[in-house]
Amino acid sequence: YYPLNGNADDKSAPHQLGRGNDGTMINNPSAAKDRFGCENQAIKFDASKGQWISANYLTTSLDGVQDLTISAWVKTAQKGATILSFDDKNQKNKLRLYINNSGQICLDADAATNPLVCSSTCITDNKWYHIAMTLNSTDTYLYVNGTKQNNTNNGWNNQIEYTDTFSIAANMGSSGPEN
C-alpha cells in the first residue's frame, strides 16, 4: 500500500513485519496537495525531469498471484501517461495501467499490441479520479470513480516474477500525473 504522502514508503501490513517494499523516488518528484487539498499527501511527477517511483522488490510479494486488484487516485491533464507498470528485466511491460492518447484509462498485459480493456471515460481534465482494476485468469474489470467502465472475458496469465520491477509514473510523456 503506497499512500504517496510525500514519500514512497510502503504502508501495508507486511511492512510492519519488516518485509516492506518501500519504493525509491527517482529524480525527486515533489510533494503535492491531495484530492482534499491537504498539503504533502500526494506526489506530482514531472516526466520532463524523469521523475517516477521504482519498487524493485514489490514483485516478491506477487510471485504466483492469480487474482489482483489495484486502485489509485490520479489527477492529470496529460495523455499518453503510464500510471503504473510491472516490467521484466528487459523493460518489457508485463502489466501496465496507462492513459492512452485519447485520454482513456487502459490496461494491457504482456506487452500486448491492443489493451485488454479501456475506459469509456476520459480523465485528462486535471481533476481527481479513483481508478480500480481487477484481474484474474478469466476476467478483467476496470472502474472509474466506482463505475464499471468496461470488462473483458480475456483474463490475465500472471507471469510476474520476483525479478520484475514495479514502477509508478515511469515512461511518461512531458508532464506526469499526480498520484
Short mmCIF file of C-alpha atoms in Angstrom, two decimals:
data_model
loop_
_atom_site.label_atom_id
_atom_site.label_comp_id
_atom_site.label_asym_id
_atom_site.label_seq_id
_atom_site.Cartn_x
_atom_site.Cartn_y
_atom_site.Cartn_z
CA TYR A 1 0.00 0.00 0.00
CA TYR A 2 1.57 3.26 -1.17
CA PRO A 3 -0.32 6.31 0.12
CA LEU A 4 2.30 8.53 -1.61
CA ASN A 5 2.03 11.10 1.16
CA GLY A 6 5.20 12.91 0.16
CA ASN A 7 7.31 9.73 0.03
CA ALA A 8 7.39 6.23 -1.49
CA ASP A 9 7.08 4.26 1.74
CA ASP A 10 5.11 1.01 1.77
CA LYS A 11 2.42 1.17 4.47
CA SER A 12 0.96 -2.32 4.02
CA ALA A 13 0.73 -4.84 6.87
CA PRO A 14 3.81 -6.85 5.74
CA HIS A 15 5.81 -3.64 6.04
CA GLN A 16 5.01 -3.57 9.73
CA LEU A 17 6.52 -7.05 9.97
CA GLY A 18 9.82 -5.98 8.42
CA ARG A 19 9.02 -7.15 4.88
CA GLY A 20 8.26 -3.76 3.41
CA ASN A 21 8.60 -2.83 -0.22
CA ASP A 22 9.49 0.84 0.07
CA GLY A 23 9.91 2.49 -3.29
CA THR A 24 12.70 4.75 -4.47
CA MET A 25 11.78 8.21 -5.71
CA ILE A 26 13.77 8.80 -8.91
CA ASN A 27 14.82 12.41 -9.70
CA ASN A 28 12.89 13.86 -6.76
CA PRO A 29 9.19 14.01 -7.60
CA SER A 30 7.58 16.73 -5.50
CA ALA A 31 5.03 16.52 -2.71
CA ALA A 32 1.64 17.90 -3.73
CA LYS A 33 -1.87 18.53 -2.41
CA ASP A 34 -4.19 15.53 -2.39
CA ARG A 35 -7.79 15.42 -3.62
CA PHE A 36 -8.96 17.12 -0.40
CA GLY A 37 -6.44 19.96 -0.73
CA CYS A 38 -4.18 18.64 2.07
CA GLU A 39 -0.51 19.53 1.59
CA ASN A 40 2.14 16.79 1.17
CA GLN A 41 -0.43 14.00 0.79
CA ALA A 42 0.20 13.23 -2.90
CA ILE A 43 3.14 13.25 -5.29
CA LYS A 44 3.47 15.22 -8.53
CA PHE A 45 5.55 13.60 -11.25
CA ASP A 46 7.25 15.70 -13.93
CA ALA A 47 8.28 13.35 -16.73
CA SER A 48 10.36 16.07 -18.39
CA LYS A 49 12.63 15.68 -15.34
CA GLY A 50 12.43 11.87 -15.47
CA GLN A 51 10.52 11.64 -12.16
CA TRP A 52 8.99 8.30 -11.12
CA ILE A 53 8.99 5.69 -8.37
CA SER A 54 10.65 2.29 -8.57
CA ALA A 55 9.87 -0.55 -6.16
CA ASN A 56 12.17 -3.35 -7.27
CA TYR A 57 11.20 -5.92 -4.67
CA LEU A 58 7.42 -5.49 -4.63
CA THR A 59 7.09 -8.34 -7.08
CA THR A 60 8.40 -10.83 -4.49
CA SER A 61 5.01 -10.46 -2.82
CA LEU A 62 3.15 -11.02 -6.11
CA ASP A 63 5.07 -14.01 -7.44
CA GLY A 64 2.39 -16.52 -8.48
CA VAL A 65 -0.63 -14.37 -7.55
CA GLN A 66 -3.64 -15.27 -9.71
CA ASP A 67 -6.19 -12.62 -8.66
CA LEU A 68 -5.19 -8.99 -8.40
CA THR A 69 -6.88 -5.67 -7.60
CA ILE A 70 -5.07 -2.34 -7.95
CA SER A 71 -6.50 1.08 -7.26
CA ALA A 72 -5.13 4.61 -7.48
CA TRP A 73 -6.19 8.22 -7.26
CA VAL A 74 -4.98 10.13 -10.33
CA LYS A 75 -5.11 13.75 -11.45
CA THR A 76 -3.70 14.69 -14.85
CA ALA A 77 -4.11 16.79 -17.96
CA GLN A 78 -1.66 14.50 -19.79
CA LYS A 79 -2.49 11.95 -22.46
CA GLY A 80 -0.20 9.02 -23.12
CA ALA A 81 0.98 8.67 -19.49
CA THR A 82 1.82 5.47 -17.64
CA ILE A 83 0.20 5.28 -14.19
CA LEU A 84 1.87 2.05 -13.08
CA SER A 85 3.59 -0.93 -14.59
CA PHE A 86 5.28 -4.22 -13.89
CA ASP A 87 8.26 -4.73 -16.20
CA ASP A 88 10.69 -7.58 -16.67
CA LYS A 89 14.47 -7.16 -16.60
CA ASN A 90 14.39 -6.34 -20.34
CA GLN A 91 11.91 -3.47 -19.71
CA LYS A 92 9.07 -5.40 -21.36
CA ASN A 93 5.70 -4.46 -19.86
CA LYS A 94 4.04 -7.42 -18.21
CA LEU A 95 1.16 -5.36 -16.83
CA ARG A 96 0.59 -1.66 -17.46
CA LEU A 97 -2.16 0.76 -16.42
CA TYR A 98 -1.95 3.92 -18.50
CA ILE A 99 -3.75 6.86 -20.11
CA ASN A 100 -3.93 6.42 -23.87
CA ASN A 101 -3.66 9.20 -26.46
CA SER A 102 -7.45 9.67 -26.32
CA GLY A 103 -7.38 10.28 -22.54
CA GLN A 104 -8.91 6.92 -21.59
CA ILE A 105 -7.57 4.63 -18.86
CA CYS A 106 -6.32 1.37 -20.40
CA LEU A 107 -4.81 -1.84 -19.14
CA ASP A 108 -2.55 -4.07 -21.15
CA ALA A 109 -0.67 -7.21 -20.30
CA ASP A 110 2.37 -8.99 -21.65
CA ALA A 111 3.38 -6.09 -23.94
CA ALA A 112 0.22 -6.62 -25.98
CA THR A 113 -0.40 -4.54 -29.08
CA ASN A 114 -4.01 -3.97 -28.01
CA PRO A 115 -5.13 -3.27 -24.43
CA LEU A 116 -7.19 -5.81 -22.51
CA VAL A 117 -9.68 -3.08 -21.60
CA CYS A 118 -10.09 0.72 -21.83
CA SER A 119 -12.46 3.08 -20.02
CA SER A 120 -15.20 4.99 -21.76
CA THR A 121 -14.38 7.97 -19.50
CA CYS A 122 -11.59 10.39 -20.37
CA ILE A 123 -9.70 11.65 -17.32
CA THR A 124 -7.36 14.29 -18.73
CA ASP A 125 -9.24 17.30 -17.31
CA ASN A 126 -6.92 17.93 -14.32
CA LYS A 127 -9.47 16.57 -11.81
CA TRP A 128 -9.01 13.72 -9.34
CA TYR A 129 -10.29 10.27 -10.35
CA HIS A 130 -10.32 6.97 -8.49
CA ILE A 131 -9.27 4.13 -10.77
CA ALA A 132 -9.54 0.44 -9.91
CA MET A 133 -8.86 -2.69 -11.88
CA THR A 134 -9.42 -6.31 -11.01
CA LEU A 135 -7.89 -9.21 -12.88
CA ASN A 136 -7.98 -12.96 -12.67
CA SER A 137 -7.38 -15.82 -15.07
CA THR A 138 -10.72 -15.34 -16.85
CA ASP A 139 -11.89 -11.72 -16.47
CA THR A 140 -10.59 -8.15 -16.38
CA TYR A 141 -12.63 -5.24 -14.99
CA LEU A 142 -11.91 -1.50 -14.98
CA TYR A 143 -13.66 1.08 -12.79
CA VAL A 144 -13.51 4.90 -12.72
CA ASN A 145 -14.98 6.62 -9.65
CA GLY A 146 -16.71 3.37 -8.69
CA THR A 147 -18.47 2.92 -12.03
CA LYS A 148 -17.63 -0.14 -14.07
CA GLN A 149 -16.32 1.13 -17.38
CA ASN A 150 -15.67 -2.00 -19.33
CA ASN A 151 -14.73 -5.56 -18.82
CA THR A 152 -13.41 -8.36 -20.93
CA ASN A 153 -13.53 -12.11 -20.74
CA ASN A 154 -9.84 -12.10 -21.51
CA GLY A 155 -8.08 -12.91 -18.29
CA TRP A 156 -4.56 -12.39 -17.10
CA ASN A 157 -1.94 -15.08 -17.19
CA ASN A 158 0.17 -13.92 -14.27
CA GLN A 159 3.77 -14.08 -15.25
CA ILE A 160 5.09 -11.63 -12.66
CA GLU A 161 8.34 -12.91 -11.25
CA TYR A 162 10.46 -11.84 -8.32
CA THR A 163 13.00 -10.23 -10.69
CA ASP A 164 10.42 -7.85 -12.18
CA THR A 165 10.20 -4.15 -11.38
CA PHE A 166 7.11 -2.25 -10.22
CA SER A 167 7.02 1.41 -11.30
CA ILE A 168 4.72 4.34 -10.69
CA ALA A 169 4.61 7.07 -13.36
CA ALA A 170 7.57 5.70 -15.32
CA ASN A 171 7.91 6.15 -19.09
CA MET A 172 5.50 9.05 -19.36
CA GLY A 173 5.24 11.93 -21.78
CA SER A 174 6.20 15.53 -21.00
CA SER A 175 4.19 16.21 -17.84
CA GLY A 176 3.18 13.49 -15.44
CA PRO A 177 0.13 12.84 -13.30
CA GLU A 178 -0.25 13.35 -9.60
CA ASN A 179 -0.93 10.12 -7.71
#
